[in-house]
mmCIF file of C-alpha atoms in Angstrom:
data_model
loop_
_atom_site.group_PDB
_atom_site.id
_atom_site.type_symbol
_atom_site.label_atom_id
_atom_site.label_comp_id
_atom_site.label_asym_id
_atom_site.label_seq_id
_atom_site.Cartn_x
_atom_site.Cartn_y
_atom_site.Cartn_z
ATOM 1 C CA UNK A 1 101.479 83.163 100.245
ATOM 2 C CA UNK A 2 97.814 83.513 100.276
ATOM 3 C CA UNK A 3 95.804 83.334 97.168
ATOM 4 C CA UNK A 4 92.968 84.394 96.117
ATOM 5 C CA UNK A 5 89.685 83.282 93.988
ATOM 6 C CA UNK A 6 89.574 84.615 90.198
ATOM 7 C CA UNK A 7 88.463 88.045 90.090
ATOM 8 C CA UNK A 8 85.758 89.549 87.516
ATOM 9 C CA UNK A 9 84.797 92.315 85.822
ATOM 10 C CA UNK A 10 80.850 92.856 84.327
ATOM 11 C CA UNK A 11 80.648 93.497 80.879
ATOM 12 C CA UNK A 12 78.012 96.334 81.765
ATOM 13 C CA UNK A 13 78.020 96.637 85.274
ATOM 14 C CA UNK A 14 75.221 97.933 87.228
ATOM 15 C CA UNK A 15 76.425 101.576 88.970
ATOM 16 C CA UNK A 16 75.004 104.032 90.989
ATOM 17 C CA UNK A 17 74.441 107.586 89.303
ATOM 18 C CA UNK A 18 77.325 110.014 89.481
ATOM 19 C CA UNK A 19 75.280 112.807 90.631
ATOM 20 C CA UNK A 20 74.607 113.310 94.279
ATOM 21 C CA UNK A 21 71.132 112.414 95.566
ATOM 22 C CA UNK A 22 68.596 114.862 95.965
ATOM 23 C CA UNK A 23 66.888 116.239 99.180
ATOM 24 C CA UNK A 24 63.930 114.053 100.532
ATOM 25 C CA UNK A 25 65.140 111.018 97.623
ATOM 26 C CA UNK A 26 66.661 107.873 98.050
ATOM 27 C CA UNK A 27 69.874 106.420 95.768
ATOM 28 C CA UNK A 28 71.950 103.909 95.712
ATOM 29 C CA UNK A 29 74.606 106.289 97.347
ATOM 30 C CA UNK A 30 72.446 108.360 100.014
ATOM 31 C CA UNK A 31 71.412 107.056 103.225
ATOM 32 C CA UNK A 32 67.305 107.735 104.214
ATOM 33 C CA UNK A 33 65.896 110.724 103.894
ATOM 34 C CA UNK A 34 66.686 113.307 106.829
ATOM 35 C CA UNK A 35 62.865 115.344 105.984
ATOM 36 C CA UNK A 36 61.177 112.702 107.749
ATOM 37 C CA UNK A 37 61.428 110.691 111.117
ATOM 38 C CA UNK A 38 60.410 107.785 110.142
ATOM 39 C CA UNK A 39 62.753 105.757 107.500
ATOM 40 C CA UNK A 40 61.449 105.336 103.702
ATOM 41 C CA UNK A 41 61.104 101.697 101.830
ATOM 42 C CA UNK A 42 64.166 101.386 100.793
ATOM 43 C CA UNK A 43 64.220 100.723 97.071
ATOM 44 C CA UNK A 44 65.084 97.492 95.189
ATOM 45 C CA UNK A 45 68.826 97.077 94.737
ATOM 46 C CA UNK A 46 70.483 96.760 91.867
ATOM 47 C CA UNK A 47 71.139 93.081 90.449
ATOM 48 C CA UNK A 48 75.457 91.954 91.771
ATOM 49 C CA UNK A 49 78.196 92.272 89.301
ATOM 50 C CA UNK A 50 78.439 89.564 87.000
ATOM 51 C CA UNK A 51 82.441 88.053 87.081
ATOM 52 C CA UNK A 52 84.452 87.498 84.540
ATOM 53 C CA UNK A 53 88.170 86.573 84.235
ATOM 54 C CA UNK A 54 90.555 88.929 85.984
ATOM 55 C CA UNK A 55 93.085 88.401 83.156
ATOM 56 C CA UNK A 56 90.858 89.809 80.612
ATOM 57 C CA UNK A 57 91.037 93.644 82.863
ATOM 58 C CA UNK A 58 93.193 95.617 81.713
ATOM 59 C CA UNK A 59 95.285 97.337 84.966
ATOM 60 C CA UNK A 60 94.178 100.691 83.340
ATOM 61 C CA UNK A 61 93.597 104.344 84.990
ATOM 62 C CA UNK A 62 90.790 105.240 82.443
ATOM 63 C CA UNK A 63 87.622 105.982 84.190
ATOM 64 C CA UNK A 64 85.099 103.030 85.346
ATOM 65 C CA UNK A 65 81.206 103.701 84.257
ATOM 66 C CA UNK A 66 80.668 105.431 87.696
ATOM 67 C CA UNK A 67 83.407 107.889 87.019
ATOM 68 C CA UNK A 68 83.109 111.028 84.451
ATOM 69 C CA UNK A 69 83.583 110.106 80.952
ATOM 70 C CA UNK A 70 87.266 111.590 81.100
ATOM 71 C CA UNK A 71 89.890 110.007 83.787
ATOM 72 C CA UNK A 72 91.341 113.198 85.495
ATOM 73 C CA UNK A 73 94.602 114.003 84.231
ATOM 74 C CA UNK A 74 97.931 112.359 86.054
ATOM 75 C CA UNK A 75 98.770 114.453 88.881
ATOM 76 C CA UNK A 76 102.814 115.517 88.529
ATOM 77 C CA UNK A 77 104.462 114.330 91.315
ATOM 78 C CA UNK A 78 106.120 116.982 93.382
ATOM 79 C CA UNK A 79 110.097 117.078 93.036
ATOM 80 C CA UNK A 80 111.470 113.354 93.217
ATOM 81 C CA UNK A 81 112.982 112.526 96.242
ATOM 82 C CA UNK A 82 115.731 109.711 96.888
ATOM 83 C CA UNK A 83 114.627 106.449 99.237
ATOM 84 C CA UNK A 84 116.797 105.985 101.937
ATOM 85 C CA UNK A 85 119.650 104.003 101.039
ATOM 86 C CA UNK A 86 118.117 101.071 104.188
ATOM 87 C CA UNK A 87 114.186 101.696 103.125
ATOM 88 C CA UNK A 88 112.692 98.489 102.356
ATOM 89 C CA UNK A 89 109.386 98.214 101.423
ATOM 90 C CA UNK A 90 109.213 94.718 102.877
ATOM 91 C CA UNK A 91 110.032 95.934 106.243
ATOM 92 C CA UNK A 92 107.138 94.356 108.108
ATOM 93 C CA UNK A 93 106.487 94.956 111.809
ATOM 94 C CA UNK A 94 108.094 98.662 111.413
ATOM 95 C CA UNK A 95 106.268 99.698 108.984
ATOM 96 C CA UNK A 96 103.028 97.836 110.297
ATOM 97 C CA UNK A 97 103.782 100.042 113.736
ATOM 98 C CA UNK A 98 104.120 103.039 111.600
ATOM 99 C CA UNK A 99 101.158 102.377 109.361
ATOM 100 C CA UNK A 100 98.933 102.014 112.724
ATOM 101 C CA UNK A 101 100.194 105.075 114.777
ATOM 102 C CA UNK A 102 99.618 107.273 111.865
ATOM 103 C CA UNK A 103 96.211 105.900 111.821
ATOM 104 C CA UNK A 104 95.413 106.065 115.713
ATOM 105 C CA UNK A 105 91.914 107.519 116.409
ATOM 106 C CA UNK A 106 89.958 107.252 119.502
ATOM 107 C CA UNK A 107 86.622 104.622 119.421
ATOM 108 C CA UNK A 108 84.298 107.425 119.455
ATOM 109 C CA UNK A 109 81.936 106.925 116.902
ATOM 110 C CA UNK A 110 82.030 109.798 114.130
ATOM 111 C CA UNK A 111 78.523 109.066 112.396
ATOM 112 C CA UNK A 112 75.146 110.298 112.828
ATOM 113 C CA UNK A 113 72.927 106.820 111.640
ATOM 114 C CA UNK A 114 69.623 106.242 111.162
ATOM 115 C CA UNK A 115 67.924 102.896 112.481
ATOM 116 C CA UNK A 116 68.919 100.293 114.494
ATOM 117 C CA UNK A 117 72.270 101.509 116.769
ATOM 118 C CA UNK A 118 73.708 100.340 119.697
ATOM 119 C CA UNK A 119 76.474 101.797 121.913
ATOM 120 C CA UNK A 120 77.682 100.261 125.217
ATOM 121 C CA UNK A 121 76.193 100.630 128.478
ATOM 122 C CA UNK A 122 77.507 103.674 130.129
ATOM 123 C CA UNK A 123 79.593 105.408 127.370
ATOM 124 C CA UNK A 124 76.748 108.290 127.066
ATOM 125 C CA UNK A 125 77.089 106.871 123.375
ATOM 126 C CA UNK A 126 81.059 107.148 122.278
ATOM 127 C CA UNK A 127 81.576 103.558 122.267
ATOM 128 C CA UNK A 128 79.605 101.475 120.388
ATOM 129 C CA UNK A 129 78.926 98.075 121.652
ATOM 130 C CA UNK A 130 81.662 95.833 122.413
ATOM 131 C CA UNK A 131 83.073 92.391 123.261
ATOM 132 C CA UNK A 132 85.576 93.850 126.114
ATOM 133 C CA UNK A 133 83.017 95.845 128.017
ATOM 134 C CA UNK A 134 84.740 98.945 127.304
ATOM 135 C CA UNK A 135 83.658 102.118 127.962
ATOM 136 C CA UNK A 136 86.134 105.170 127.241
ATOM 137 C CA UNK A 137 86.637 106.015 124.112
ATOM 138 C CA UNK A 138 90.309 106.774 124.821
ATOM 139 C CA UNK A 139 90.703 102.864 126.465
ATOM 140 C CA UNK A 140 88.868 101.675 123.683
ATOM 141 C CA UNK A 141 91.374 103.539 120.847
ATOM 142 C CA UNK A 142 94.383 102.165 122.245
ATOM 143 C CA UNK A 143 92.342 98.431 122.014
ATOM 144 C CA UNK A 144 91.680 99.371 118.354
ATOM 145 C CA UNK A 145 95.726 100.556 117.722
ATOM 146 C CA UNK A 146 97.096 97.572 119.176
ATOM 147 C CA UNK A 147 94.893 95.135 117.212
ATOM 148 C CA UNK A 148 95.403 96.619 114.771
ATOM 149 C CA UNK A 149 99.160 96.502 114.388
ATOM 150 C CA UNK A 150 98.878 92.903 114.583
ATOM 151 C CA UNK A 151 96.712 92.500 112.052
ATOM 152 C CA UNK A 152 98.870 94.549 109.398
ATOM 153 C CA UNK A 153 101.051 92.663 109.992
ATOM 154 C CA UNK A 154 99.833 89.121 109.541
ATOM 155 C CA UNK A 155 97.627 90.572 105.988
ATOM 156 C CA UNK A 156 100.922 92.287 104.961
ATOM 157 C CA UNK A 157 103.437 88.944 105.621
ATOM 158 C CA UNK A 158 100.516 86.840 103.814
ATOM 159 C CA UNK A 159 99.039 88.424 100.983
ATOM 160 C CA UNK A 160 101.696 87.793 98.266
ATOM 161 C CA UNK A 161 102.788 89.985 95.013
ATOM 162 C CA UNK A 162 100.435 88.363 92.988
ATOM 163 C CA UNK A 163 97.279 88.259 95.325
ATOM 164 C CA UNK A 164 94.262 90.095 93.233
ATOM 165 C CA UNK A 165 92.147 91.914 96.331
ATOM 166 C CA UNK A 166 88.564 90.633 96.960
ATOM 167 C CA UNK A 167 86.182 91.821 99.155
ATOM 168 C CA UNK A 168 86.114 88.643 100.548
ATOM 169 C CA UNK A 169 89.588 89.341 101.878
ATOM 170 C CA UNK A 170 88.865 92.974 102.882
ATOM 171 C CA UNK A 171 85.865 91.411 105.441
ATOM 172 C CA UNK A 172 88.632 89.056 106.240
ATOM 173 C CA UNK A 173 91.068 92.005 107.131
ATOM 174 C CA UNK A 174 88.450 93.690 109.487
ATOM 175 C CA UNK A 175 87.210 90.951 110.798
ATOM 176 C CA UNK A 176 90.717 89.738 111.986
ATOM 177 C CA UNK A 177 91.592 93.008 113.558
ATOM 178 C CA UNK A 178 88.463 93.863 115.120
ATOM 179 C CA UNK A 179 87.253 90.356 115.915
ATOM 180 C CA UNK A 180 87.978 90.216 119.351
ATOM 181 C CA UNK A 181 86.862 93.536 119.973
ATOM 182 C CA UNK A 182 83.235 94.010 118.192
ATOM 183 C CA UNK A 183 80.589 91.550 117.225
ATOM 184 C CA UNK A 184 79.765 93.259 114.101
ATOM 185 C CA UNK A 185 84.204 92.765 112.812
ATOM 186 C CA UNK A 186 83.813 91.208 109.215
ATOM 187 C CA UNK A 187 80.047 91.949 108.708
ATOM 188 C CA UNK A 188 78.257 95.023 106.375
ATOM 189 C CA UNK A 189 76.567 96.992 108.534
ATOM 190 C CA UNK A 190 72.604 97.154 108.919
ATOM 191 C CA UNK A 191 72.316 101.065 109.771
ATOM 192 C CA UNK A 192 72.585 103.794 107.402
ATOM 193 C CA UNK A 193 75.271 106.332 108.374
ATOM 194 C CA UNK A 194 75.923 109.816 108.008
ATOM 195 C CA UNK A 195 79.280 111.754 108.464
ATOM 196 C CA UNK A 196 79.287 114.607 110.375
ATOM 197 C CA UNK A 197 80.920 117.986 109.220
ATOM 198 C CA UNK A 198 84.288 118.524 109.647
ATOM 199 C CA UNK A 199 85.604 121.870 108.966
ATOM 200 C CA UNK A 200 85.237 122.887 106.033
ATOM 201 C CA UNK A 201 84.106 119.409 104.929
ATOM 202 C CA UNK A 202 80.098 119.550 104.626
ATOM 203 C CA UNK A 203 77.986 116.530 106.595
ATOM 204 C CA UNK A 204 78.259 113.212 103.653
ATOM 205 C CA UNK A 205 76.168 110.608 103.520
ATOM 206 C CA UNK A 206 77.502 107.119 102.327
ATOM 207 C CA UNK A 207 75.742 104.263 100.705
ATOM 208 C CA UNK A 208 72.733 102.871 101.730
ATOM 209 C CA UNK A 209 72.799 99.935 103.557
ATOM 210 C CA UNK A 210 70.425 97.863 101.418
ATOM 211 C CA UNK A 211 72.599 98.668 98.798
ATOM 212 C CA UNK A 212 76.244 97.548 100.300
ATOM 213 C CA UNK A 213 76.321 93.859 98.740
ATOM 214 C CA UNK A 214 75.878 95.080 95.272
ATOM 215 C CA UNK A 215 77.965 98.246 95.507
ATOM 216 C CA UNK A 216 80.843 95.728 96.803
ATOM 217 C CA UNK A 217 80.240 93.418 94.195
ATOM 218 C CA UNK A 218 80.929 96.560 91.681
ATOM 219 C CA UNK A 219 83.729 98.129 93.602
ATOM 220 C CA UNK A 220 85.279 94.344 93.121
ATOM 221 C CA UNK A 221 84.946 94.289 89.910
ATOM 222 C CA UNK A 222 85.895 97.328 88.831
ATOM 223 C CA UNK A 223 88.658 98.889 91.188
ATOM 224 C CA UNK A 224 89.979 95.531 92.964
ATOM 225 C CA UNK A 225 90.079 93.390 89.763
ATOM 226 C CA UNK A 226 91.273 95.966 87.783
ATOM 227 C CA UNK A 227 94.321 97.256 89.750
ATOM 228 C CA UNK A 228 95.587 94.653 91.877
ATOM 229 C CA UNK A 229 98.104 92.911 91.792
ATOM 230 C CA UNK A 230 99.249 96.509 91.847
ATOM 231 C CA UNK A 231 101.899 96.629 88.804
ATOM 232 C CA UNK A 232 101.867 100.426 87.888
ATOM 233 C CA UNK A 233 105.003 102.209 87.918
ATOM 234 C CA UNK A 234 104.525 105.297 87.393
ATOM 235 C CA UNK A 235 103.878 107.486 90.007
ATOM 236 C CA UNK A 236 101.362 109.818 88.952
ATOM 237 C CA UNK A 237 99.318 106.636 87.596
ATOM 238 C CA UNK A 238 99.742 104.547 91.016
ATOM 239 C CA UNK A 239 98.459 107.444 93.162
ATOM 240 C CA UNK A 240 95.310 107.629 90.863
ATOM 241 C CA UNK A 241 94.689 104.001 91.272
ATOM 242 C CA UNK A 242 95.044 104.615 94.602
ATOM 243 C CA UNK A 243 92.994 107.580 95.240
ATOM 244 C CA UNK A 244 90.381 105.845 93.221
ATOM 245 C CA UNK A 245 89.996 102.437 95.484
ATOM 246 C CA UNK A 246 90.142 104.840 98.579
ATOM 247 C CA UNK A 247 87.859 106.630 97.676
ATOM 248 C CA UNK A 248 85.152 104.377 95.958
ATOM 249 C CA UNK A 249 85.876 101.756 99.128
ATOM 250 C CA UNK A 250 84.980 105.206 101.522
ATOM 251 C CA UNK A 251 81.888 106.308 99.599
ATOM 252 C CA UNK A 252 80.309 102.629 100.221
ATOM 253 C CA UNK A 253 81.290 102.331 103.763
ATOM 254 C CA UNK A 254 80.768 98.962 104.132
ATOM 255 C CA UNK A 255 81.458 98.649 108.026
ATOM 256 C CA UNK A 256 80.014 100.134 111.403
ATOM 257 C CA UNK A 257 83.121 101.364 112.033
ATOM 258 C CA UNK A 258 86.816 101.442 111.068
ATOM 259 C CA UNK A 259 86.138 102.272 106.777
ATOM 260 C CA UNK A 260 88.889 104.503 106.642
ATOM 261 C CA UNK A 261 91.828 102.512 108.073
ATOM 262 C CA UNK A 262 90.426 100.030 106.715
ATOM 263 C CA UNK A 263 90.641 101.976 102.950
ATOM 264 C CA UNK A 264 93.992 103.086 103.783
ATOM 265 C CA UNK A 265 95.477 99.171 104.532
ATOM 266 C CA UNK A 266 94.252 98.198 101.255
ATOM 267 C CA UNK A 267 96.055 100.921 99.664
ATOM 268 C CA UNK A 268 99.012 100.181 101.517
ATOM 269 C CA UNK A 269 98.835 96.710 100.070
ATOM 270 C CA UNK A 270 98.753 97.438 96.815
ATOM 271 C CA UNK A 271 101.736 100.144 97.569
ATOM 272 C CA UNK A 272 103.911 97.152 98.375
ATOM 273 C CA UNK A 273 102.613 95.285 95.362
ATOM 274 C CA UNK A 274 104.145 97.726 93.054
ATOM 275 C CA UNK A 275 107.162 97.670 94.866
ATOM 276 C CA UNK A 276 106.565 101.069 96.913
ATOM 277 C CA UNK A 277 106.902 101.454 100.616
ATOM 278 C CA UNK A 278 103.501 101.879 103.515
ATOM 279 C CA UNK A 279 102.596 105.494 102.646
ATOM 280 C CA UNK A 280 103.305 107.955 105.444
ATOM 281 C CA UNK A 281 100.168 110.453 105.717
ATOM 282 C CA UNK A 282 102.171 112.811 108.685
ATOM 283 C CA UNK A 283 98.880 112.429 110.553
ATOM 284 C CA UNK A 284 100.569 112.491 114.106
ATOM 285 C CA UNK A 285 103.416 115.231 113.199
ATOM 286 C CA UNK A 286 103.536 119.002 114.443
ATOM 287 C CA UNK A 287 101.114 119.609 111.243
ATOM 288 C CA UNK A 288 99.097 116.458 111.552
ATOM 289 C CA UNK A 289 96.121 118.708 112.322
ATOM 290 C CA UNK A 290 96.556 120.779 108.759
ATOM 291 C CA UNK A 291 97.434 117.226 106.965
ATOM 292 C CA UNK A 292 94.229 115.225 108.339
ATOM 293 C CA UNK A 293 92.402 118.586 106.965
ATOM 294 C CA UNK A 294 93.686 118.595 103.402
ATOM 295 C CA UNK A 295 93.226 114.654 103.547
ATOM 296 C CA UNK A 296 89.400 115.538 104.337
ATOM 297 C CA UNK A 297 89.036 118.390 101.819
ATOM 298 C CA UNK A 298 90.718 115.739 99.175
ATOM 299 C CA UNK A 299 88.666 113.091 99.773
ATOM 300 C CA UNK A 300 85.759 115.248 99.929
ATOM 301 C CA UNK A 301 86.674 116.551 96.144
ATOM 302 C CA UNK A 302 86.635 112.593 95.008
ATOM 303 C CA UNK A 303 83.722 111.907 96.670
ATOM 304 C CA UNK A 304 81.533 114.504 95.722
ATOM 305 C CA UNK A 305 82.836 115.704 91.970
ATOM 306 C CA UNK A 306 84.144 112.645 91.363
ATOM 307 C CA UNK A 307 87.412 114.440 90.949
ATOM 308 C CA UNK A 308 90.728 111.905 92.502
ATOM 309 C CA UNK A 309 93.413 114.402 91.049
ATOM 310 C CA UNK A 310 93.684 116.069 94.582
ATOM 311 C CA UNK A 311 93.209 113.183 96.444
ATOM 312 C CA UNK A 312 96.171 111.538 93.994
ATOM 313 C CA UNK A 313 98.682 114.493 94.664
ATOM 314 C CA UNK A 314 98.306 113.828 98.462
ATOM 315 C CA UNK A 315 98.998 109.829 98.148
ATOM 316 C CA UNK A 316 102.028 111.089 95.886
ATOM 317 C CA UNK A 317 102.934 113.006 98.724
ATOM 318 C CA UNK A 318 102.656 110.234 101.141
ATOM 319 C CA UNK A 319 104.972 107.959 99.133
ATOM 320 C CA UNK A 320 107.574 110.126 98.352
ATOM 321 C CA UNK A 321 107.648 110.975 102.340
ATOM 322 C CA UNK A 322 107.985 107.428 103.079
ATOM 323 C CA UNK A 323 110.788 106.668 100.580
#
């Protein structure tokens, strides 16, 4: 069983504001300024998270200093539903396989960035840079799938019931699946990114990337050491903690590529902790078109407003369809 390193929590943490930046400005949470072409200072970050013992957090779902000054209300579970009489949450390599075709994308990069990039040698820029020479972005997702499979499954056989997340360990995650596959597996990135519209989902910017160490550091502290060891057993409450490290793990973005499976392991980790099976998104089904969209729109809501209530009722959603 792996262990982990005592986790902390800052007495008064240093956060980044809860309102969006504004046009032309810089923030902890915005990438550089898109009014000009040539990239502002970036500002001085904040100081890390100071650490203190992990047994002194409370596994709570009140709101964290980033979040509004009232947690959103439980989200009630749609109607319960029975797990299979066989389901096992402890069903490794099946659920691993699951967990990873659900998640299958293709290795086209989906950001706009700013500053330094680099994409492989005759991709026309849908593959970024890679250890395998690969240039089609189709090749390149099965790569990604197959890795990644393998690496659920070690992470999921090795991180016990009692392991408290770090981000140590989530660098450790990415860079065992994507080590072999990009130079840049385990390390924060060094270019600021921007996601691109999608559907109704407005173009989001994600933290900027002078600002990653110290928006980990605070994410640690006050999502990872807080909820994990996952414990909660009530439904409504579990999906909020989840919603809540998904989301604040998506709005820092801390890689070049691969954030939101990335997000979505973790989750699944603490899932199992509490003694729940991999959560099943229907990503790949006859509507995992109209699923993926609703996912975007959710995440979009907790992102933006702040707001993990939608977000929540969709991870409710995902367990209950697992079970």
């Amino acid at each position: 069983m792996r262990t982990s390193k005592p986790c902390a929590r800052p007495s008064s943490p240093t956060m980044p504001p809860s309102a969006p930046p504004t046009a032309g400005k810089t923030s902890i949470w915005s990438t550089t300024s898109t009014t000009s072409a040539a990239a502002p200072a970036s500002p001085s970050p904040p100081p890390p998270a100071k650490r203190c013992s992990a047994a002194s957090s409370p596994k709570t779902t009140t709101a964290t200093p980033r979040n509004r000054q009232n947690s959103p209300p439980t989200p009630t579970p749609p109607s319960p539903r029975k797990a299979k009489p066989n389901a096992s949450p402890r069903q490794l390599s099946a659920a691993c396989l699951v967990m990873a075709i659900s998640w299958m994308v293709t290795g086209v990069s989906k950001y706009g960035t700013t500053g330094l990039d680099d994409y492989e040698p005759g991709s026309n820029g849908a593959v970024l840079r890679n250890l395998v020479g690969v240039v089609d972005p189709v090749q390149m997702g099965q790569i990604e799938y197959e890795a990644l499979v393998k690496a659920q499954d070690k992470f999921i056989k090795s991180v016990g019931d009692d392991t408290v997340l770090s981000v140590e360990l989530i660098r450790e995650m990415h860079r065992s699946w994507l080590g072999r596959i990009y130079a840049f597996a385990g390390a924060l990135r060094n270019v600021d990114i921007t996601a691109p519209p999608h559907g109704e989902v407005p173009e989001f910017r994600f933290s900027h990337a002078a600002f990653l160490e110290s928006n980990l550091a605070a994410f640690e502290a006050n999502q990872l050491c807080r909820y994990t060891p996952c414990r909660e057993k009530d439904l409504g409450a579990l999906a909020l903690q989840l919603a809540e490290v998904q989301a604040e793990f998506i709005m820092i973005h801390p890689f070049r590529e691969g954030n939101g499976r990335v997000a979505r392991w973790v989750t699944d980790i603490m899932a199992l902790q509490a003694d729940r099976p991999i959560l099943d998104y229907d990503f790949e089904g006859v509507n995992g078109l109209a699923n993926r969209a609703e996912y975007y729109r959710a995440m979009h809501v907790a992102l933006q407003r702040l707001d993990y209530g939608p977000l929540a009722h969709l991870l409710i959603e995902a367990i209950l369809r697992a079970e």
